[in-house]
Every structure is written in C-alpha cells, then in structure tokens.
mmCIF file of N, CA and C in Angstrom:
data_model
loop_
_atom_site.group_PDB
_atom_site.id
_atom_site.type_symbol
_atom_site.label_atom_id
_atom_site.label_comp_id
_atom_site.label_asym_id
_atom_site.label_seq_id
_atom_site.Cartn_x
_atom_site.Cartn_y
_atom_site.Cartn_z
ATOM 1 N N MET A 204 4.711 -18.126 -45.626
ATOM 2 C CA MET A 204 3.838 -18.474 -44.857
ATOM 3 C C MET A 204 2.468 -16.948 -45.253
ATOM 4 N N SER A 205 1.190 -18.683 -44.417
ATOM 5 C CA SER A 205 0.141 -17.631 -45.071
ATOM 6 C C SER A 205 0.320 -16.311 -44.324
ATOM 7 N N GLN A 206 -0.735 -15.319 -44.905
ATOM 8 C CA GLN A 206 -1.237 -14.499 -44.565
ATOM 9 C C GLN A 206 -2.149 -14.239 -42.980
ATOM 10 N N LYS A 207 -2.600 -15.608 -43.195
ATOM 11 C CA LYS A 207 -3.506 -15.671 -41.552
ATOM 12 C C LYS A 207 -1.857 -15.868 -40.446
ATOM 13 N N SER A 208 -1.316 -16.841 -40.694
ATOM 14 C CA SER A 208 0.158 -17.073 -39.455
ATOM 15 C C SER A 208 0.498 -15.831 -39.526
ATOM 16 N N THR A 209 0.944 -15.572 -40.646
ATOM 17 C CA THR A 209 1.466 -13.441 -40.065
ATOM 18 C C THR A 209 0.617 -12.650 -39.325
ATOM 19 N N THR A 210 -0.628 -12.975 -39.497
ATOM 20 C CA THR A 210 -1.589 -12.084 -38.345
ATOM 21 C C THR A 210 -1.916 -12.794 -37.304
ATOM 22 N N ASN A 211 -1.799 -13.366 -37.136
ATOM 23 C CA ASN A 211 -1.616 -14.566 -35.880
ATOM 24 C C ASN A 211 -0.645 -14.491 -35.219
ATOM 25 N N LEU A 212 0.867 -14.374 -35.659
ATOM 26 C CA LEU A 212 1.959 -14.069 -35.311
ATOM 27 C C LEU A 212 1.911 -12.733 -34.756
ATOM 28 N N SER A 213 1.840 -11.104 -35.886
ATOM 29 C CA SER A 213 1.858 -10.327 -35.387
ATOM 30 C C SER A 213 0.913 -9.670 -34.178
ATOM 31 N N SER A 214 -0.665 -9.890 -34.173
ATOM 32 C CA SER A 214 -1.278 -10.309 -33.435
ATOM 33 C C SER A 214 -0.711 -10.694 -31.770
ATOM 34 N N GLY A 215 -0.134 -11.755 -31.320
ATOM 35 C CA GLY A 215 0.427 -12.502 -30.446
ATOM 36 C C GLY A 215 1.730 -11.251 -29.989
ATOM 37 N N LEU A 216 2.535 -11.188 -31.177
ATOM 38 C CA LEU A 216 3.662 -10.287 -30.439
ATOM 39 C C LEU A 216 3.170 -8.648 -30.086
ATOM 40 N N LEU A 217 1.995 -8.354 -30.748
ATOM 41 C CA LEU A 217 1.745 -7.372 -29.900
ATOM 42 C C LEU A 217 1.402 -7.053 -28.491
ATOM 43 N N LEU A 218 0.184 -8.345 -28.555
ATOM 44 C CA LEU A 218 0.116 -8.341 -26.810
ATOM 45 C C LEU A 218 1.109 -8.737 -25.802
ATOM 46 N N LEU A 219 2.434 -9.738 -26.323
ATOM 47 C CA LEU A 219 3.001 -9.850 -25.429
ATOM 48 C C LEU A 219 4.206 -8.332 -25.348
ATOM 49 N N ALA A 220 4.039 -7.576 -26.275
ATOM 50 C CA ALA A 220 4.398 -6.157 -25.908
ATOM 51 C C ALA A 220 3.472 -5.102 -24.860
ATOM 52 N N ALA A 221 2.487 -5.489 -24.741
ATOM 53 C CA ALA A 221 1.712 -4.662 -24.569
ATOM 54 C C ALA A 221 1.785 -5.546 -23.373
ATOM 55 N N GLY A 222 1.745 -6.141 -22.786
ATOM 56 C CA GLY A 222 1.671 -6.883 -21.625
ATOM 57 C C GLY A 222 2.955 -6.615 -21.081
ATOM 58 N N SER A 223 4.349 -6.710 -21.664
ATOM 59 C CA SER A 223 5.394 -6.728 -20.846
ATOM 60 C C SER A 223 5.383 -4.766 -20.443
ATOM 61 N N ALA A 224 4.826 -3.733 -21.368
ATOM 62 C CA ALA A 224 4.866 -2.959 -21.309
ATOM 63 C C ALA A 224 4.245 -2.634 -19.682
ATOM 64 N N LEU A 225 2.809 -3.008 -20.018
ATOM 65 C CA LEU A 225 1.939 -2.868 -18.298
ATOM 66 C C LEU A 225 2.374 -3.273 -17.377
ATOM 67 N N SER A 226 3.359 -4.282 -17.526
ATOM 68 C CA SER A 226 4.192 -4.854 -16.079
ATOM 69 C C SER A 226 5.127 -4.102 -15.728
ATOM 70 N N VAL A 227 6.163 -3.775 -16.336
ATOM 71 C CA VAL A 227 6.858 -2.587 -16.474
ATOM 72 C C VAL A 227 6.413 -1.586 -15.607
ATOM 73 N N LEU A 228 5.067 -0.754 -15.814
ATOM 74 C CA LEU A 228 4.637 0.177 -15.387
ATOM 75 C C LEU A 228 3.897 0.124 -13.995
ATOM 76 N N LEU A 229 3.197 -0.924 -13.793
ATOM 77 C CA LEU A 229 2.798 -1.253 -12.664
ATOM 78 C C LEU A 229 4.030 -2.274 -11.566
ATOM 79 N N TRP A 230 4.899 -2.227 -11.963
ATOM 80 C CA TRP A 230 5.719 -2.289 -10.935
ATOM 81 C C TRP A 230 6.653 -1.604 -10.685
ATOM 82 N N ARG A 231 6.859 -0.158 -11.769
ATOM 83 C CA ARG A 231 7.741 0.817 -10.841
ATOM 84 C C ARG A 231 6.878 1.313 -9.915
ATOM 85 N N ARG A 232 5.328 1.243 -10.275
ATOM 86 C CA ARG A 232 4.821 1.736 -9.560
ATOM 87 C C ARG A 232 4.026 1.668 -7.659
ATOM 88 N N TYR A 233 4.454 0.091 -7.949
ATOM 89 C CA TYR A 233 4.122 -0.246 -6.745
ATOM 90 C C TYR A 233 5.483 -1.431 -6.086
ATOM 91 N N ARG A 234 6.764 -1.072 -6.718
ATOM 92 C CA ARG A 234 7.813 -1.814 -5.834
ATOM 93 C C ARG A 234 7.834 -1.524 -5.055
ATOM 94 N N GLY A 235 7.814 -0.128 -3.990
ATOM 95 C CA GLY A 235 8.517 -0.198 -3.052
ATOM 96 C C GLY A 235 7.149 -0.345 -2.021
ATOM 97 N N ALA A 236 6.090 -0.426 -3.216
ATOM 98 C CA ALA A 236 4.853 -0.428 -1.700
ATOM 99 C C ALA A 236 5.035 -2.123 -1.174
ATOM 100 N N GLN A 237 4.761 -1.897 0.253
ATOM 101 C CA GLN A 237 5.266 -3.378 1.069
ATOM 102 C C GLN A 237 4.448 -3.306 2.187
ATOM 103 N N PRO A 238 2.830 -3.476 2.240
ATOM 104 C CA PRO A 238 2.020 -2.687 3.189
ATOM 105 C C PRO A 238 2.369 -3.591 4.798
ATOM 106 N N ASP A 239 3.242 -5.272 4.465
ATOM 107 C CA ASP A 239 3.263 -6.033 5.739
ATOM 108 C C ASP A 239 4.094 -5.337 6.374
ATOM 109 N N LYS A 240 5.133 -4.955 5.589
ATOM 110 C CA LYS A 240 6.562 -4.270 6.124
ATOM 111 C C LYS A 240 6.166 -2.564 6.799
ATOM 112 N N LEU A 241 5.158 -1.836 6.319
ATOM 113 C CA LEU A 241 4.902 -0.936 6.754
ATOM 114 C C LEU A 241 4.429 -0.564 7.751
ATOM 115 N N LEU A 242 3.457 -2.028 7.990
ATOM 116 C CA LEU A 242 2.923 -2.101 9.391
ATOM 117 C C LEU A 242 3.655 -2.613 10.559
ATOM 118 N N HIS A 243 4.609 -3.368 9.923
ATOM 119 C CA HIS A 243 5.598 -3.907 11.560
ATOM 120 C C HIS A 243 6.120 -2.668 11.535
ATOM 121 N N GLN A 244 6.733 -2.055 10.628
ATOM 122 C CA GLN A 244 7.625 -0.657 10.819
ATOM 123 C C GLN A 244 6.401 0.160 11.773
ATOM 124 N N ILE A 245 5.176 0.497 11.649
ATOM 125 C CA ILE A 245 4.538 1.054 12.454
ATOM 126 C C ILE A 245 4.195 0.648 13.957
ATOM 127 N N LYS A 246 4.173 -0.769 13.859
ATOM 128 C CA LYS A 246 4.035 -1.271 15.260
ATOM 129 C C LYS A 246 5.290 -1.211 16.286
ATOM 130 N N GLN A 247 6.036 -1.575 15.717
ATOM 131 C CA GLN A 247 7.439 -0.664 16.694
ATOM 132 C C GLN A 247 7.124 0.610 17.252
ATOM 133 N N GLU A 248 6.925 1.736 17.084
ATOM 134 C CA GLU A 248 6.506 2.729 17.687
ATOM 135 C C GLU A 248 5.696 2.971 18.750
ATOM 136 N N PHE A 249 4.769 1.535 18.683
ATOM 137 C CA PHE A 249 4.220 1.182 19.604
ATOM 138 C C PHE A 249 4.207 0.525 20.710
ATOM 139 N N ASP A 250 5.051 0.897 21.877
ATOM 140 C CA ASP A 250 6.133 0.048 22.565
ATOM 141 C C ASP A 250 5.780 0.368 24.493
ATOM 142 N N ALA A 251 4.822 1.051 24.604
ATOM 143 C CA ALA A 251 4.184 1.370 25.942
ATOM 144 C C ALA A 251 3.547 0.452 26.675
ATOM 145 N N GLN A 252 2.245 -0.321 25.787
ATOM 146 C CA GLN A 252 1.275 -0.821 25.809
ATOM 147 C C GLN A 252 1.294 -2.131 24.629
ATOM 148 N N PRO A 253 0.938 -3.452 24.806
ATOM 149 C CA PRO A 253 0.433 -4.464 24.016
ATOM 150 C C PRO A 253 -0.396 -4.337 23.122
ATOM 151 N N ILE A 254 0.302 -4.550 22.500
ATOM 152 C CA ILE A 254 -0.938 -4.245 20.872
ATOM 153 C C ILE A 254 -1.826 -5.486 20.820
ATOM 154 N N THR A 255 -3.357 -5.473 20.716
ATOM 155 C CA THR A 255 -4.032 -6.419 20.579
ATOM 156 C C THR A 255 -4.743 -6.820 19.448
ATOM 157 N N GLY A 256 -4.318 -6.127 18.279
ATOM 158 C CA GLY A 256 -4.955 -6.487 17.203
ATOM 159 C C GLY A 256 -4.070 -4.822 16.032
ATOM 160 N N SER A 257 -4.096 -5.266 14.723
ATOM 161 C CA SER A 257 -3.608 -4.118 13.824
ATOM 162 C C SER A 257 -4.079 -4.685 12.159
ATOM 163 N N TRP A 258 -4.438 -3.732 11.301
ATOM 164 C CA TRP A 258 -4.936 -4.188 9.974
ATOM 165 C C TRP A 258 -4.049 -2.848 9.311
ATOM 166 N N ILE A 259 -4.056 -3.613 7.819
ATOM 167 C CA ILE A 259 -3.245 -2.253 6.679
ATOM 168 C C ILE A 259 -4.348 -2.878 5.666
ATOM 169 N N ASP A 260 -4.563 -1.886 4.948
ATOM 170 C CA ASP A 260 -5.496 -2.410 3.520
ATOM 171 C C ASP A 260 -3.979 -2.646 2.716
ATOM 172 N N PHE A 261 -4.327 -3.468 1.415
ATOM 173 C CA PHE A 261 -3.115 -3.570 0.714
ATOM 174 C C PHE A 261 -3.263 -3.147 -0.710
ATOM 175 N N GLN A 262 -4.861 -2.304 -0.527
ATOM 176 C CA GLN A 262 -4.873 -1.890 -1.928
ATOM 177 C C GLN A 262 -4.342 -0.080 -1.801
ATOM 178 N N PRO A 263 -3.364 0.384 -2.069
ATOM 179 C CA PRO A 263 -3.203 1.685 -2.501
ATOM 180 C C PRO A 263 -4.009 2.435 -2.549
ATOM 181 N N PHE A 264 -3.833 4.028 -2.012
ATOM 182 C CA PHE A 264 -5.446 5.093 -2.531
ATOM 183 C C PHE A 264 -4.315 5.597 -3.120
ATOM 184 N N ARG A 265 -4.763 7.044 -3.468
ATOM 185 C CA ARG A 265 -4.155 8.463 -3.924
ATOM 186 C C ARG A 265 -4.878 8.795 -2.283
ATOM 187 N N TYR A 266 -3.578 9.541 -1.629
ATOM 188 C CA TYR A 266 -3.961 10.579 -0.944
ATOM 189 C C TYR A 266 -3.004 11.515 -1.070
ATOM 190 N N GLN A 267 -3.625 12.987 -1.038
ATOM 191 C CA GLN A 267 -2.440 13.875 -1.220
ATOM 192 C C GLN A 267 -1.178 14.412 -2.311
ATOM 193 N N LYS A 268 -2.255 12.951 -3.242
ATOM 194 C CA LYS A 268 -1.227 13.379 -4.701
ATOM 195 C C LYS A 268 -0.014 12.135 -4.449
ATOM 196 N N ARG A 269 -0.240 11.220 -3.333
ATOM 197 C CA ARG A 269 0.884 10.130 -3.960
ATOM 198 C C ARG A 269 -0.114 8.859 -3.113
ATOM 199 N N TRP A 270 0.947 7.623 -3.430
ATOM 200 C CA TRP A 270 0.055 6.714 -2.926
ATOM 201 C C TRP A 270 0.302 6.209 -1.589
ATOM 202 N N ALA A 271 -0.618 5.936 -1.177
ATOM 203 C CA ALA A 271 -0.376 5.616 0.249
ATOM 204 C C ALA A 271 -1.702 4.348 0.832
ATOM 205 N N TYR A 272 -1.511 3.900 2.222
ATOM 206 C CA TYR A 272 -2.304 2.982 2.965
ATOM 207 C C TYR A 272 -2.687 3.340 4.207
ATOM 208 N N ARG A 273 -3.786 2.683 4.217
ATOM 209 C CA ARG A 273 -5.240 3.316 5.369
ATOM 210 C C ARG A 273 -4.593 1.771 6.274
ATOM 211 N N GLY A 274 -4.723 1.812 7.980
ATOM 212 C CA GLY A 274 -4.653 0.892 8.882
ATOM 213 C C GLY A 274 -4.736 1.438 10.119
ATOM 214 N N GLY A 275 -4.920 0.470 11.144
ATOM 215 C CA GLY A 275 -5.092 0.799 12.137
ATOM 216 C C GLY A 275 -4.536 -0.170 13.471
ATOM 217 N N ILE A 276 -4.286 0.589 14.995
ATOM 218 C CA ILE A 276 -3.599 -0.528 15.684
ATOM 219 C C ILE A 276 -4.602 -0.380 17.108
ATOM 220 N N ARG A 277 -4.613 -0.968 17.675
ATOM 221 C CA ARG A 277 -5.570 -1.532 18.862
ATOM 222 C C ARG A 277 -4.607 -1.442 19.617
ATOM 223 N N GLN A 278 -4.662 -1.093 20.912
ATOM 224 C CA GLN A 278 -4.219 -1.122 22.090
ATOM 225 C C GLN A 278 -5.144 -1.355 23.597
ATOM 226 N N GLN A 279 -5.781 -1.859 24.146
ATOM 227 C CA GLN A 279 -6.422 -2.390 25.229
ATOM 228 C C GLN A 279 -8.222 -1.387 24.441
ATOM 229 N N SER A 280 -8.075 -0.777 25.033
ATOM 230 C CA SER A 280 -9.221 -0.103 24.962
ATOM 231 C C SER A 280 -9.346 1.630 23.399
ATOM 232 N N ARG A 281 -8.137 1.441 23.577
ATOM 233 C CA ARG A 281 -7.918 2.437 22.404
ATOM 234 C C ARG A 281 -7.671 2.369 20.730
ATOM 235 N N GLU A 282 -8.229 2.695 19.858
ATOM 236 C CA GLU A 282 -7.387 2.154 18.227
ATOM 237 C C GLU A 282 -7.120 3.700 18.115
ATOM 238 N N TYR A 283 -5.958 3.269 17.228
ATOM 239 C CA TYR A 283 -5.168 4.560 16.174
ATOM 240 C C TYR A 283 -5.464 3.685 14.599
ATOM 241 N N ARG A 284 -5.759 5.276 14.343
ATOM 242 C CA ARG A 284 -5.644 5.078 12.497
ATOM 243 C C ARG A 284 -4.759 5.602 12.292
ATOM 244 N N PHE A 285 -4.068 5.628 10.804
ATOM 245 C CA PHE A 285 -3.361 6.340 10.090
ATOM 246 C C PHE A 285 -3.299 6.120 8.444
ATOM 247 N N VAL A 286 -2.636 7.267 8.192
ATOM 248 C CA VAL A 286 -2.537 6.831 6.871
ATOM 249 C C VAL A 286 -0.571 6.926 6.763
ATOM 250 N N VAL A 287 -0.251 6.494 5.997
ATOM 251 C CA VAL A 287 1.179 5.984 5.141
ATOM 252 C C VAL A 287 1.649 5.496 3.831
ATOM 253 N N ALA A 288 2.499 6.538 3.726
ATOM 254 C CA ALA A 288 2.661 7.015 2.393
ATOM 255 C C ALA A 288 3.463 5.735 1.998
ATOM 256 N N THR A 289 4.231 5.172 0.651
ATOM 257 C CA THR A 289 3.937 3.968 0.555
ATOM 258 C C THR A 289 5.904 4.187 0.655
ATOM 259 N N ASN A 290 7.080 4.766 1.173
ATOM 260 C CA ASN A 290 8.140 5.168 1.791
ATOM 261 C C ASN A 290 8.227 5.508 3.155
ATOM 262 N N GLY A 291 6.902 4.707 3.870
ATOM 263 C CA GLY A 291 6.767 5.077 5.295
ATOM 264 C C GLY A 291 6.698 6.419 6.126
ATOM 265 N N GLN A 292 6.277 7.425 5.396
ATOM 266 C CA GLN A 292 6.293 8.613 5.833
ATOM 267 C C GLN A 292 4.600 8.466 6.218
ATOM 268 N N HIS A 293 4.706 9.277 7.741
ATOM 269 C CA HIS A 293 3.204 9.332 8.225
ATOM 270 C C HIS A 293 2.731 10.463 7.269
ATOM 271 N N LEU A 294 1.335 10.115 7.418
ATOM 272 C CA LEU A 294 0.625 11.487 6.254
ATOM 273 C C LEU A 294 -0.189 12.191 6.351
ATOM 274 N N VAL A 295 -1.027 11.101 7.906
ATOM 275 C CA VAL A 295 -2.084 12.128 8.744
ATOM 276 C C VAL A 295 -1.782 12.485 9.853
ATOM 277 N N GLY A 296 -1.483 14.272 9.823
ATOM 278 C CA GLY A 296 -0.629 14.646 11.060
ATOM 279 C C GLY A 296 -0.091 13.625 12.171
ATOM 280 N N HIS A 297 -0.758 12.981 12.600
ATOM 281 C CA HIS A 297 -0.314 12.277 13.884
ATOM 282 C C HIS A 297 -0.924 11.229 13.829
ATOM 283 N N TRP A 298 -1.030 10.456 15.075
ATOM 284 C CA TRP A 298 -1.720 9.271 14.974
ATOM 285 C C TRP A 298 -3.332 9.660 15.289
ATOM 286 N N GLN A 299 -4.174 9.104 14.902
ATOM 287 C CA GLN A 299 -5.781 9.795 15.455
ATOM 288 C C GLN A 299 -6.637 8.791 16.680
ATOM 289 N N PRO A 300 -6.272 8.840 17.667
ATOM 290 C CA PRO A 300 -6.832 7.957 18.562
ATOM 291 C C PRO A 300 -8.607 7.634 18.044
ATOM 292 N N LEU A 301 -9.156 6.737 18.539
ATOM 293 C CA LEU A 301 -10.399 6.981 18.378
ATOM 294 C C LEU A 301 -11.029 5.968 19.723
ATOM 295 N N MET A 302 -11.530 6.876 20.793
ATOM 296 C CA MET A 302 -11.729 6.432 21.758
ATOM 297 C C MET A 302 -13.221 5.547 21.936
ATOM 298 N N HIS A 303 -13.079 3.988 22.479
ATOM 299 C CA HIS A 303 -13.921 3.552 22.636
ATOM 300 C C HIS A 303 -14.590 3.146 24.259
#
C-alpha cells in the first residue's frame, strides 16, 4: 500500500470511530426522551374538560441540572404551561394557568 492510501484509510477509520462514539453519547442522553409520549401522558391528567390544543418542544433544555421539555395545554379559555423531565416528572411546582 502506498502512504497516501494508508493515510486515507486511517483518516476514514478515525472519522468512523469518532462518529460512532458521538452516536453512542447522543443515544445515551436522549434515549428516554420521547416528547410526544410525555405530552400524551400529561394530557391524560386533564379529564375534566376537553382539551382544545396542546404543544411540546421537541428540543430539550437544561432545567435545574436536568434535561426537560416545555409544553402547554389549552382548555377552552385557560392555558396551562408545564416543564417536564425526560422521565415524566413535573419540574415546575404544579400547573401554571395563564388566564385569557
């Protein structure tokens, strides 16, 4: 093998290893994070009045040293905002109603 081929092969293997390591790191960080399932879980807590709208950010953020998601649920004239950890635990005291 020529030196150029060896260098190209080594570079390719190095990039493959770095990509694999990064993939494993990201998988470990976000594997429990399924925002759509968290939103569904939270919506089940609202059974008194029909839900007219809901949303959740799919990009997690750091909140009190944990990864969390922001979201909201609307019921007729009230809107509730929440912050939920990736394991489903509510991180902001309780529901924060926004009056309209």
